[in-house]
Structure formats: C-alpha cells, structure tokens
GROMACS .gro file of C-alpha atoms in nm:
model
  266
    1UNK     CA    1   2.910   3.457 -10.175
    2UNK     CA    2   2.912   3.522  -9.812
    3UNK     CA    3   2.874   3.139  -9.585
    4UNK     CA    4   2.537   3.143  -9.401
    5UNK     CA    5   2.580   3.087  -9.084
    6UNK     CA    6   2.349   3.176  -8.725
    7UNK     CA    7   2.522   3.448  -8.479
    8UNK     CA    8   2.717   3.334  -8.213
    9UNK     CA    9   2.861   3.392  -7.901
   10UNK     CA   10   3.227   3.336  -7.839
   11UNK     CA   11   3.313   2.979  -7.655
   12UNK     CA   12   3.557   2.967  -7.475
   13UNK     CA   13   3.753   2.632  -7.574
   14UNK     CA   14   4.059   2.640  -7.384
   15UNK     CA   15   3.800   2.677  -7.031
   16UNK     CA   16   3.670   2.327  -7.128
   17UNK     CA   17   3.960   2.170  -7.222
   18UNK     CA   18   4.144   2.288  -6.890
   19UNK     CA   19   3.795   2.106  -6.734
   20UNK     CA   20   3.836   1.821  -6.905
   21UNK     CA   21   4.229   1.781  -6.825
   22UNK     CA   22   4.166   1.824  -6.477
   23UNK     CA   23   3.910   1.513  -6.455
   24UNK     CA   24   4.126   1.313  -6.210
   25UNK     CA   25   4.074   1.610  -5.958
   26UNK     CA   26   3.700   1.617  -5.949
   27UNK     CA   27   3.569   1.477  -5.638
   28UNK     CA   28   3.300   1.252  -5.664
   29UNK     CA   29   2.992   1.401  -5.392
   30UNK     CA   30   2.705   1.110  -5.445
   31UNK     CA   31   2.611   0.816  -5.688
   32UNK     CA   32   2.260   0.635  -5.763
   33UNK     CA   33   2.110   0.413  -5.975
   34UNK     CA   34   1.783   0.503  -6.187
   35UNK     CA   35   1.662   0.110  -6.135
   36UNK     CA   36   1.365  -0.023  -6.327
   37UNK     CA   37   1.112   0.046  -6.006
   38UNK     CA   38   1.156   0.381  -6.018
   39UNK     CA   39   1.200   0.471  -6.395
   40UNK     CA   40   1.255   0.790  -6.347
   41UNK     CA   41   1.443   1.062  -6.091
   42UNK     CA   42   1.485   1.422  -6.051
   43UNK     CA   43   1.760   1.562  -5.866
   44UNK     CA   44   2.006   1.923  -5.836
   45UNK     CA   45   2.329   1.970  -5.971
   46UNK     CA   46   2.502   2.268  -5.827
   47UNK     CA   47   2.739   2.511  -6.001
   48UNK     CA   48   3.044   2.415  -6.101
   49UNK     CA   49   2.972   2.055  -6.056
   50UNK     CA   50   2.902   1.743  -6.314
   51UNK     CA   51   2.676   1.499  -6.343
   52UNK     CA   52   2.790   1.192  -6.552
   53UNK     CA   53   2.498   0.951  -6.684
   54UNK     CA   54   2.647   0.641  -6.724
   55UNK     CA   55   2.504   0.263  -6.889
   56UNK     CA   56   2.635   0.072  -6.619
   57UNK     CA   57   2.446  -0.258  -6.813
   58UNK     CA   58   2.444  -0.175  -7.185
   59UNK     CA   59   2.233   0.116  -7.430
   60UNK     CA   60   1.956   0.249  -7.243
   61UNK     CA   61   1.785   0.506  -7.405
   62UNK     CA   62   1.736   0.839  -7.115
   63UNK     CA   63   1.445   1.137  -7.194
   64UNK     CA   64   1.621   1.461  -7.028
   65UNK     CA   65   1.493   1.780  -6.852
   66UNK     CA   66   1.661   2.023  -6.743
   67UNK     CA   67   1.602   2.354  -6.568
   68UNK     CA   68   1.700   2.670  -6.380
   69UNK     CA   69   1.735   2.516  -5.970
   70UNK     CA   70   1.548   2.852  -5.889
   71UNK     CA   71   1.370   2.948  -6.148
   72UNK     CA   72   1.173   2.668  -6.318
   73UNK     CA   73   1.046   2.869  -6.556
   74UNK     CA   74   1.365   2.884  -6.718
   75UNK     CA   75   1.415   2.563  -6.901
   76UNK     CA   76   1.635   2.382  -7.147
   77UNK     CA   77   1.543   2.476  -7.503
   78UNK     CA   78   1.616   2.251  -7.788
   79UNK     CA   79   1.495   2.470  -8.086
   80UNK     CA   80   1.805   2.733  -8.024
   81UNK     CA   81   2.011   2.489  -7.918
   82UNK     CA   82   1.964   2.270  -8.249
   83UNK     CA   83   2.001   2.587  -8.429
   84UNK     CA   84   2.337   2.666  -8.234
   85UNK     CA   85   2.488   2.268  -8.136
   86UNK     CA   86   2.328   2.106  -8.452
   87UNK     CA   87   2.121   1.812  -8.410
   88UNK     CA   88   2.305   1.554  -8.226
   89UNK     CA   89   2.492   1.662  -7.879
   90UNK     CA   90   2.810   1.530  -7.780
   91UNK     CA   91   3.165   1.655  -7.619
   92UNK     CA   92   3.151   2.119  -7.595
   93UNK     CA   93   2.731   2.117  -7.676
   94UNK     CA   94   2.620   2.386  -7.494
   95UNK     CA   95   2.296   2.379  -7.361
   96UNK     CA   96   2.065   2.653  -7.449
   97UNK     CA   97   1.753   2.805  -7.180
   98UNK     CA   98   1.483   2.952  -7.346
   99UNK     CA   99   1.419   3.316  -7.356
  100UNK     CA  100   1.419   3.594  -7.229
  101UNK     CA  101   1.738   3.466  -7.031
  102UNK     CA  102   1.870   3.254  -7.336
  103UNK     CA  103   2.155   3.123  -7.188
  104UNK     CA  104   2.367   2.826  -7.163
  105UNK     CA  105   2.217   2.586  -6.865
  106UNK     CA  106   2.478   2.295  -6.923
  107UNK     CA  107   2.780   2.204  -7.079
  108UNK     CA  108   2.882   1.873  -7.217
  109UNK     CA  109   3.248   1.800  -7.174
  110UNK     CA  110   3.238   1.464  -7.237
  111UNK     CA  111   3.069   1.195  -7.439
  112UNK     CA  112   3.241   0.851  -7.446
  113UNK     CA  113   2.980   0.731  -7.732
  114UNK     CA  114   3.137   0.685  -8.059
  115UNK     CA  115   2.881   0.653  -8.338
  116UNK     CA  116   2.889   0.402  -8.587
  117UNK     CA  117   2.790   0.583  -8.990
  118UNK     CA  118   2.573   0.280  -9.068
  119UNK     CA  119   2.397   0.639  -9.282
  120UNK     CA  120   2.600   0.929  -9.368
  121UNK     CA  121   2.431   1.087  -9.122
  122UNK     CA  122   2.394   0.842  -8.825
  123UNK     CA  123   2.428   1.065  -8.445
  124UNK     CA  124   2.354   0.974  -8.072
  125UNK     CA  125   2.183   1.213  -7.841
  126UNK     CA  126   1.955   1.450  -8.009
  127UNK     CA  127   1.780   1.795  -7.902
  128UNK     CA  128   1.517   1.776  -8.187
  129UNK     CA  129   1.172   1.514  -8.127
  130UNK     CA  130   1.029   1.454  -7.752
  131UNK     CA  131   0.959   1.193  -7.472
  132UNK     CA  132   0.701   0.954  -7.514
  133UNK     CA  133   0.323   0.912  -7.396
  134UNK     CA  134   0.047   0.722  -7.336
  135UNK     CA  135  -0.082   0.834  -7.668
  136UNK     CA  136   0.265   0.732  -7.836
  137UNK     CA  137   0.229   0.401  -7.658
  138UNK     CA  138  -0.119   0.341  -7.740
  139UNK     CA  139  -0.099   0.375  -8.085
  140UNK     CA  140   0.204   0.148  -8.101
  141UNK     CA  141   0.043  -0.123  -7.879
  142UNK     CA  142  -0.299  -0.048  -7.890
  143UNK     CA  143  -0.369  -0.189  -7.531
  144UNK     CA  144  -0.440   0.139  -7.297
  145UNK     CA  145  -0.374  -0.124  -6.980
  146UNK     CA  146  -0.043  -0.188  -7.072
  147UNK     CA  147   0.239  -0.038  -6.857
  148UNK     CA  148   0.374   0.145  -7.155
  149UNK     CA  149   0.088   0.343  -7.137
  150UNK     CA  150  -0.039   0.378  -6.771
  151UNK     CA  151   0.266   0.419  -6.623
  152UNK     CA  152   0.599   0.379  -6.743
  153UNK     CA  153   0.614   0.574  -7.052
  154UNK     CA  154   0.892   0.911  -7.060
  155UNK     CA  155   0.600   1.136  -6.962
  156UNK     CA  156   0.508   0.914  -6.694
  157UNK     CA  157   0.855   0.862  -6.571
  158UNK     CA  158   0.948   1.226  -6.559
  159UNK     CA  159   0.613   1.368  -6.393
  160UNK     CA  160   0.645   1.131  -6.085
  161UNK     CA  161   1.023   1.240  -6.092
  162UNK     CA  162   0.971   1.628  -6.061
  163UNK     CA  163   0.674   1.623  -5.851
  164UNK     CA  164   0.926   1.635  -5.536
  165UNK     CA  165   0.981   1.908  -5.656
  166UNK     CA  166   0.632   2.057  -5.697
  167UNK     CA  167   0.634   2.048  -6.071
  168UNK     CA  168   0.379   1.891  -6.270
  169UNK     CA  169   0.294   1.762  -6.669
  170UNK     CA  170   0.263   2.146  -6.797
  171UNK     CA  171   0.622   2.189  -6.663
  172UNK     CA  172   0.735   1.905  -6.926
  173UNK     CA  173   0.861   2.061  -7.257
  174UNK     CA  174   1.215   2.049  -7.425
  175UNK     CA  175   1.414   1.757  -7.348
  176UNK     CA  176   1.752   1.560  -7.487
  177UNK     CA  177   1.733   1.201  -7.603
  178UNK     CA  178   2.029   1.085  -7.472
  179UNK     CA  179   2.166   0.785  -7.615
  180UNK     CA  180   1.936   0.762  -7.882
  181UNK     CA  181   2.079   0.707  -8.247
  182UNK     CA  182   1.860   0.795  -8.543
  183UNK     CA  183   1.900   0.940  -8.913
  184UNK     CA  184   1.797   1.153  -9.140
  185UNK     CA  185   1.652   1.055  -9.473
  186UNK     CA  186   1.494   1.221  -9.772
  187UNK     CA  187   1.183   1.463  -9.659
  188UNK     CA  188   1.312   1.442  -9.307
  189UNK     CA  189   1.204   1.105  -9.176
  190UNK     CA  190   1.476   1.013  -8.878
  191UNK     CA  191   1.398   0.665  -8.791
  192UNK     CA  192   1.552   0.576  -8.446
  193UNK     CA  193   1.877   0.297  -8.503
  194UNK     CA  194   2.007   0.039  -8.215
  195UNK     CA  195   2.222   0.249  -7.977
  196UNK     CA  196   2.587   0.208  -8.054
  197UNK     CA  197   2.630   0.281  -7.705
  198UNK     CA  198   2.807   0.032  -7.448
  199UNK     CA  199   2.863  -0.096  -7.122
  200UNK     CA  200   2.980   0.165  -6.959
  201UNK     CA  201   2.987   0.442  -7.175
  202UNK     CA  202   2.870   0.761  -7.037
  203UNK     CA  203   2.817   1.142  -7.131
  204UNK     CA  204   2.919   1.371  -6.847
  205UNK     CA  205   2.738   1.769  -6.809
  206UNK     CA  206   2.874   2.038  -6.628
  207UNK     CA  207   2.658   2.295  -6.445
  208UNK     CA  208   2.648   2.660  -6.532
  209UNK     CA  209   2.460   2.708  -6.276
  210UNK     CA  210   2.264   2.560  -6.058
  211UNK     CA  211   1.989   2.272  -6.227
  212UNK     CA  212   1.713   2.083  -6.163
  213UNK     CA  213   1.765   1.764  -6.400
  214UNK     CA  214   1.548   1.459  -6.473
  215UNK     CA  215   1.622   1.159  -6.591
  216UNK     CA  216   1.341   0.884  -6.800
  217UNK     CA  217   1.451   0.504  -6.857
  218UNK     CA  218   1.244   0.537  -7.193
  219UNK     CA  219   1.063   0.208  -7.244
  220UNK     CA  220   1.237   0.184  -7.588
  221UNK     CA  221   1.490   0.041  -7.433
  222UNK     CA  222   1.858   0.060  -7.662
  223UNK     CA  223   1.636   0.142  -7.950
  224UNK     CA  224   1.733  -0.248  -8.107
  225UNK     CA  225   1.299  -0.351  -8.169
  226UNK     CA  226   1.036  -0.164  -8.331
  227UNK     CA  227   0.786   0.025  -8.112
  228UNK     CA  228   0.580  -0.244  -8.104
  229UNK     CA  229   0.754  -0.560  -8.041
  230UNK     CA  230   0.982  -0.335  -7.762
  231UNK     CA  231   0.787  -0.412  -7.441
  232UNK     CA  232   0.873  -0.801  -7.559
  233UNK     CA  233   1.257  -0.766  -7.744
  234UNK     CA  234   1.380  -0.425  -7.588
  235UNK     CA  235   1.471  -0.465  -7.275
  236UNK     CA  236   1.497  -0.169  -7.052
  237UNK     CA  237   1.813  -0.173  -6.825
  238UNK     CA  238   1.904   0.093  -6.519
  239UNK     CA  239   2.167   0.422  -6.575
  240UNK     CA  240   2.399   0.510  -6.274
  241UNK     CA  241   2.477   0.890  -6.247
  242UNK     CA  242   2.726   0.979  -6.031
  243UNK     CA  243   2.782   1.364  -5.930
  244UNK     CA  244   3.152   1.571  -5.903
  245UNK     CA  245   3.261   1.853  -5.779
  246UNK     CA  246   3.464   2.013  -5.989
  247UNK     CA  247   3.647   2.261  -5.830
  248UNK     CA  248   3.619   2.490  -6.119
  249UNK     CA  249   3.354   2.824  -6.134
  250UNK     CA  250   3.156   2.878  -6.430
  251UNK     CA  251   3.313   3.104  -6.667
  252UNK     CA  252   3.041   3.428  -6.669
  253UNK     CA  253   2.864   3.443  -6.962
  254UNK     CA  254   2.771   3.779  -7.162
  255UNK     CA  255   2.437   3.821  -7.240
  256UNK     CA  256   2.251   4.114  -7.379
  257UNK     CA  257   1.922   3.964  -7.154
  258UNK     CA  258   2.158   4.034  -6.829
  259UNK     CA  259   2.020   3.850  -6.490
  260UNK     CA  260   1.624   4.017  -6.468
  261UNK     CA  261   1.524   3.920  -6.871
  262UNK     CA  262   1.503   4.157  -7.120
  263UNK     CA  263   1.199   4.424  -7.176
  264UNK     CA  264   1.172   4.527  -7.522
  265UNK     CA  265   1.090   4.943  -7.575
  266UNK     CA  266   0.865   5.081  -7.730
   0.00000   0.00000   0.00000
C-alpha cells in the first residue's frame, strides 16, 4: 500500500542549515520590548532579516499574525501551514500564505523551547485555534467590564498594534499561538498546558519577503491557570523582540501561481 501524504514542494534544507550556522555573523539592527501597557505591537521585517521573539522574563504565550508588507491581502494561512508543517511549528517549519499566492512568508530557523512530553501528543507553537477575543473572556469571567474583555484580549491588542499600518479588525485572520502548549485527546479536544518555555527561550523567524508581523501578549500568560483564574494566578509577562540582518538573501520560490497570482482557465 502506498503511504498517503500531501504533495510537498522541495525543501532546501542545506540552505537553512547554512543560515543557522551563520547566526554568529548576523547583525542586530533593532530591538524593543512589548510591554504590559501596550500588550501588542506590529513591525516590518525586511526580506532576509530575522525576528527573534524572546521570553525575557519567563514563559508568555503570544498570538502572532503575519502579512506581506506590500500586499496585506496576502497573509499567514494556518490551515495549509498545518497540512504541510503539522500542528506544531518548530525549527525548519515554513509559514505559508493564502491563495492565490500560496508561498512561504517566513521560515523558523531556531526554536529553543524544549517540550516535556507530559502527554504523548504534547507540543508548542501551534497553528490551529485562534486569538482570544472579548466574547471568550466574557464567557470565562462573566464580567463585561473586566480589562480582558474591554481592552487586553488578543483581538484588541492586535487591532491596536496594526492600526498605525492602516489595518483594522477585518484584517485579522489566522495566527500562531507562540509558546503555547497543548496536547490532543480523543475527540479532538486540545487542553492548554503550562508552557515549558524558560526565561531566555526564543523562536527566530527568517523573512522570505518583506513582512508585517503583529504580536499580542495573551492574557492567559503561560497557560498555567484555568481561564477563570488567569487574571489572578497567571501573570502576563513582556516579550523581547530582536531584529537581525542576516546578510543572506532568500532563495527564489518556484510556484505555479507566480508573482501576479493565478487565473484559472475556462
């Protein structure tokens, strides 16, 4: 019997291995902190640069959205990323954009988080699910005036972050649940587990094109407390961001869609 699998484009692993070996020569061009006042930030990462997202004070879940910086209609697509990179993202995972372009926006070149297999299916940085929102926190806390409902949920954090770029809530689509840990149970249930990320752990993304990245500090903190107890028991922590010029140009990506998109015949 032939083993079933998705059709996959070739992956130039040697290129990314060489890129990782070249990390000591990367030049830092920017660094900043996403603090507890703003809770969200958006920024441009140039083609051939990397963004290193760092747990500077300990584990902190982050909701991460990505767009083509020159065409916001092209954005991160979790469904096909999941199909080709599996549920959990890590080193060498590519982050795919939506149709009609359907190409890698970024590639993860480093993930320092070590997952403790509390369950056989435990993992971090998953690309299913979505960002929390006012309704989610209202159902959890039953308080319409709680800051997690009115201001500091990921949906609101991300909106504030992308507003300077002329984007709004209608532009928020798929995201990565960075540093968040979960596992699968029968029936598809995937309970959140406490993150295994430690102070200093990071995930580094290599930009295959100029991209806009937006990051929200999730109110669920490290995922240690139940949703209803998170405001009191799971402290939200800041995240650090470092941008590096690698000096290495991305490889061209061969895609039948082409730079101008794709038009079906007939």
